[in-house]
mmCIF file of C-alpha atoms in Angstrom:
data_model
loop_
_atom_site.group_PDB
_atom_site.id
_atom_site.type_symbol
_atom_site.label_atom_id
_atom_site.label_comp_id
_atom_site.label_asym_id
_atom_site.label_seq_id
_atom_site.Cartn_x
_atom_site.Cartn_y
_atom_site.Cartn_z
ATOM 1 C CA UNK G 10 0.000 0.000 0.000
ATOM 2 C CA UNK G 11 2.802 2.393 0.820
ATOM 3 C CA UNK G 12 4.564 1.697 -2.472
ATOM 4 C CA UNK G 13 1.415 2.520 -4.444
ATOM 5 C CA UNK G 14 1.021 5.745 -2.465
ATOM 6 C CA UNK G 15 4.620 6.721 -3.177
ATOM 7 C CA UNK G 16 4.125 5.978 -6.874
ATOM 8 C CA UNK G 17 0.930 8.014 -6.918
ATOM 9 C CA UNK G 18 2.580 11.022 -5.280
ATOM 10 C CA UNK G 19 5.572 10.887 -7.627
ATOM 11 C CA UNK G 20 3.343 10.595 -10.692
ATOM 12 C CA UNK G 21 1.074 13.384 -9.479
ATOM 13 C CA UNK G 22 3.980 15.771 -8.936
ATOM 14 C CA UNK G 23 5.590 14.907 -12.259
ATOM 15 C CA UNK G 24 2.276 15.186 -14.108
ATOM 16 C CA UNK G 25 1.471 18.606 -12.666
ATOM 17 C CA UNK G 26 4.984 19.839 -13.442
ATOM 18 C CA UNK G 27 4.783 18.402 -16.954
ATOM 19 C CA UNK G 28 1.508 20.125 -17.838
ATOM 20 C CA UNK G 29 2.403 23.402 -16.122
ATOM 21 C CA UNK G 30 5.723 23.684 -17.957
ATOM 22 C CA UNK G 31 4.228 22.608 -21.278
ATOM 23 C CA UNK G 32 1.347 25.083 -21.061
ATOM 24 C CA UNK G 33 3.747 27.933 -20.249
ATOM 25 C CA UNK G 34 5.967 27.105 -23.221
ATOM 26 C CA UNK G 35 2.945 26.863 -25.513
ATOM 27 C CA UNK G 36 1.580 30.190 -24.255
ATOM 28 C CA UNK G 37 4.872 31.882 -25.079
ATOM 29 C CA UNK G 38 5.054 30.258 -28.503
ATOM 30 C CA UNK G 39 1.480 31.080 -29.482
ATOM 31 C CA UNK G 40 1.560 34.630 -28.115
ATOM 32 C CA UNK G 41 2.855 36.021 -31.416
ATOM 33 C CA UNK G 42 -0.166 34.619 -33.272
ATOM 34 C CA UNK G 43 -2.779 36.632 -31.432
ATOM 35 C CA UNK G 44 -2.238 40.166 -30.317
ATOM 36 C CA UNK G 45 -3.496 41.545 -27.943
ATOM 37 C CA UNK G 46 -5.571 38.509 -26.911
ATOM 38 C CA UNK G 47 -5.903 34.947 -28.164
ATOM 39 C CA UNK G 48 -8.474 34.356 -30.862
ATOM 40 C CA UNK G 49 -10.546 31.181 -31.180
ATOM 41 C CA UNK G 50 -8.284 29.454 -33.707
ATOM 42 C CA UNK G 51 -5.208 29.958 -31.522
ATOM 43 C CA UNK G 52 -7.135 28.672 -28.506
ATOM 44 C CA UNK G 53 -8.135 25.556 -30.490
ATOM 45 C CA UNK G 54 -4.489 24.991 -31.355
ATOM 46 C CA UNK G 55 -3.424 25.611 -27.744
ATOM 47 C CA UNK G 56 -5.972 23.169 -26.310
ATOM 48 C CA UNK G 57 -5.154 20.527 -28.896
ATOM 49 C CA UNK G 58 -1.468 20.812 -28.033
ATOM 50 C CA UNK G 59 -2.345 20.263 -24.371
ATOM 51 C CA UNK G 60 -4.448 17.224 -25.302
ATOM 52 C CA UNK G 61 -1.617 15.779 -27.409
ATOM 53 C CA UNK G 62 0.871 16.422 -24.609
ATOM 54 C CA UNK G 63 -1.525 14.780 -22.148
ATOM 55 C CA UNK G 64 -1.714 11.680 -24.340
ATOM 56 C CA UNK G 65 2.079 11.455 -24.239
ATOM 57 C CA UNK G 66 2.051 12.094 -20.491
ATOM 58 C CA UNK G 67 -0.478 9.318 -19.830
ATOM 59 C CA UNK G 68 1.724 6.780 -21.586
ATOM 60 C CA UNK G 69 4.826 8.072 -19.765
ATOM 61 C CA UNK G 70 2.959 7.821 -16.463
ATOM 62 C CA UNK G 71 2.051 4.197 -17.144
ATOM 63 C CA UNK G 72 5.647 3.307 -17.884
ATOM 64 C CA UNK G 73 6.893 5.307 -14.903
ATOM 65 C CA UNK G 74 4.428 3.494 -12.668
ATOM 66 C CA UNK G 75 5.813 0.155 -13.819
ATOM 67 C CA UNK G 76 9.377 1.370 -13.247
ATOM 68 C CA UNK G 77 8.507 2.695 -9.788
ATOM 69 C CA UNK G 78 6.952 -0.638 -8.795
ATOM 70 C CA UNK G 79 9.973 -2.545 -10.072
ATOM 71 C CA UNK G 80 12.538 -0.315 -8.368
ATOM 72 C CA UNK G 81 10.604 -0.207 -5.084
ATOM 73 C CA UNK G 82 10.846 -4.001 -4.911
ATOM 74 C CA UNK G 83 14.609 -3.811 -5.349
ATOM 75 C CA UNK G 84 14.895 -0.760 -3.022
ATOM 76 C CA UNK G 85 16.773 1.382 -5.526
ATOM 77 C CA UNK G 86 15.195 4.712 -4.746
ATOM 78 C CA UNK G 87 17.550 6.817 -6.820
ATOM 79 C CA UNK G 88 16.534 4.824 -9.900
ATOM 80 C CA UNK G 89 12.885 5.594 -9.147
ATOM 81 C CA UNK G 90 13.503 9.313 -9.472
ATOM 82 C CA UNK G 91 15.948 9.010 -12.352
ATOM 83 C CA UNK G 92 13.746 6.832 -14.552
ATOM 84 C CA UNK G 93 10.483 8.607 -13.715
ATOM 85 C CA UNK G 94 11.899 12.061 -14.383
ATOM 86 C CA UNK G 95 13.634 10.796 -17.530
ATOM 87 C CA UNK G 96 10.463 9.240 -18.963
ATOM 88 C CA UNK G 97 8.450 12.392 -18.322
ATOM 89 C CA UNK G 98 11.222 14.624 -19.704
ATOM 90 C CA UNK G 99 11.549 12.566 -22.877
ATOM 91 C CA UNK G 100 7.774 12.649 -23.374
ATOM 92 C CA UNK G 101 7.744 16.405 -22.732
ATOM 93 C CA UNK G 102 10.445 17.040 -25.327
ATOM 94 C CA UNK G 103 8.662 14.666 -27.700
ATOM 95 C CA UNK G 104 5.428 16.656 -27.215
ATOM 96 C CA UNK G 105 7.174 19.907 -28.116
ATOM 97 C CA UNK G 106 8.843 18.339 -31.145
ATOM 98 C CA UNK G 107 5.546 16.814 -32.240
ATOM 99 C CA UNK G 108 3.820 20.194 -31.994
ATOM 100 C CA UNK G 109 6.489 21.823 -34.154
ATOM 101 C CA UNK G 110 6.389 18.903 -36.602
ATOM 102 C CA UNK G 111 2.633 19.283 -36.945
ATOM 103 C CA UNK G 112 3.186 22.778 -38.380
ATOM 104 C CA UNK G 113 5.287 21.206 -41.142
ATOM 105 C CA UNK G 114 2.653 18.555 -41.852
ATOM 106 C CA UNK G 115 -0.162 21.096 -42.031
ATOM 107 C CA UNK G 116 2.078 23.275 -44.216
ATOM 108 C CA UNK G 117 2.394 20.409 -46.720
ATOM 109 C CA UNK G 118 -1.351 19.757 -46.718
ATOM 110 C CA UNK G 119 -2.591 23.324 -47.077
ATOM 111 C CA UNK G 120 -1.407 26.057 -49.444
ATOM 112 C CA UNK G 121 -1.968 28.840 -46.884
ATOM 113 C CA UNK G 122 0.620 30.261 -44.532
ATOM 114 C CA UNK G 123 -0.527 28.785 -41.249
ATOM 115 C CA UNK G 124 0.689 31.630 -39.036
ATOM 116 C CA UNK G 125 -1.159 34.200 -41.134
ATOM 117 C CA UNK G 126 -4.321 32.106 -41.179
ATOM 118 C CA UNK G 127 -4.256 31.612 -37.403
ATOM 119 C CA UNK G 128 -3.840 35.367 -36.938
ATOM 120 C CA UNK G 129 -6.861 35.819 -39.250
ATOM 121 C CA UNK G 130 -8.787 33.382 -36.982
ATOM 122 C CA UNK G 131 -9.149 30.606 -39.588
ATOM 123 C CA UNK G 132 -10.992 28.067 -37.435
ATOM 124 C CA UNK G 133 -11.088 25.377 -40.126
ATOM 125 C CA UNK G 134 -7.304 25.355 -40.357
ATOM 126 C CA UNK G 135 -7.002 25.285 -36.566
ATOM 127 C CA UNK G 136 -9.335 22.280 -36.350
ATOM 128 C CA UNK G 137 -7.406 20.494 -39.112
ATOM 129 C CA UNK G 138 -4.176 21.156 -37.242
ATOM 130 C CA UNK G 139 -5.727 19.962 -33.975
ATOM 131 C CA UNK G 140 -6.941 16.699 -35.511
ATOM 132 C CA UNK G 141 -3.543 16.014 -37.080
ATOM 133 C CA UNK G 142 -1.675 16.830 -33.880
ATOM 134 C CA UNK G 143 -3.860 14.684 -31.615
ATOM 135 C CA UNK G 144 -3.941 11.796 -34.106
ATOM 136 C CA UNK G 145 -0.177 11.711 -34.422
ATOM 137 C CA UNK G 146 0.214 11.848 -30.645
ATOM 138 C CA UNK G 147 -2.187 8.924 -30.189
ATOM 139 C CA UNK G 148 -0.340 6.977 -32.872
ATOM 140 C CA UNK G 149 3.251 7.640 -31.747
ATOM 141 C CA UNK G 150 2.998 7.735 -27.938
ATOM 142 C CA UNK G 151 2.823 3.926 -27.533
ATOM 143 C CA UNK G 152 5.856 3.503 -29.791
ATOM 144 C CA UNK G 153 7.831 6.049 -27.761
ATOM 145 C CA UNK G 154 6.962 4.214 -24.546
ATOM 146 C CA UNK G 155 8.128 0.896 -26.017
ATOM 147 C CA UNK G 156 11.473 2.469 -26.819
ATOM 148 C CA UNK G 157 11.724 4.012 -23.328
ATOM 149 C CA UNK G 158 10.781 0.705 -21.661
ATOM 150 C CA UNK G 159 13.877 -0.940 -23.099
ATOM 151 C CA UNK G 160 16.020 1.177 -20.762
ATOM 152 C CA UNK G 161 14.529 -0.303 -17.586
ATOM 153 C CA UNK G 162 16.990 -2.977 -16.412
ATOM 154 C CA UNK G 163 14.466 -5.766 -15.951
ATOM 155 C CA UNK G 164 16.003 -9.178 -15.194
ATOM 156 C CA UNK G 165 16.673 -11.363 -18.224
ATOM 157 C CA UNK G 166 14.510 -14.451 -18.417
ATOM 158 C CA UNK G 167 15.922 -17.684 -19.847
ATOM 159 C CA UNK G 168 13.123 -18.045 -22.413
#
């Protein structure tokens, strides 16, 4: 029971930090697209980036939970922090990279300049971008977690 409580507290703190930092970075990035206040299309893009980042965070939290349980059994507490923070950090960086990559993908699909269209409050383009961003996050997050899981030093089984 205590180990599950420790895992829950660690995951809660990392999750709050993850979303807080990601939302601040996104606010700064999207600020240039809507002056003096955010328009609807920029808000759609902002919320979709938070949803995509949350998808990545959920998968990182699942893997971190497994790592925490494993390392609590072997009493290697430093590994608990190292692996949990690493998994969340990798997912956070992946979320930022995915958001930037989605601008390239939408740029290939549409002939418009996306920044100009978001400033003009083009909601259709914002929704298209949101769907692409969230879809790619749902598709790639499990693959990222499988790669990250290979770094946990689980014991080798003979079969």
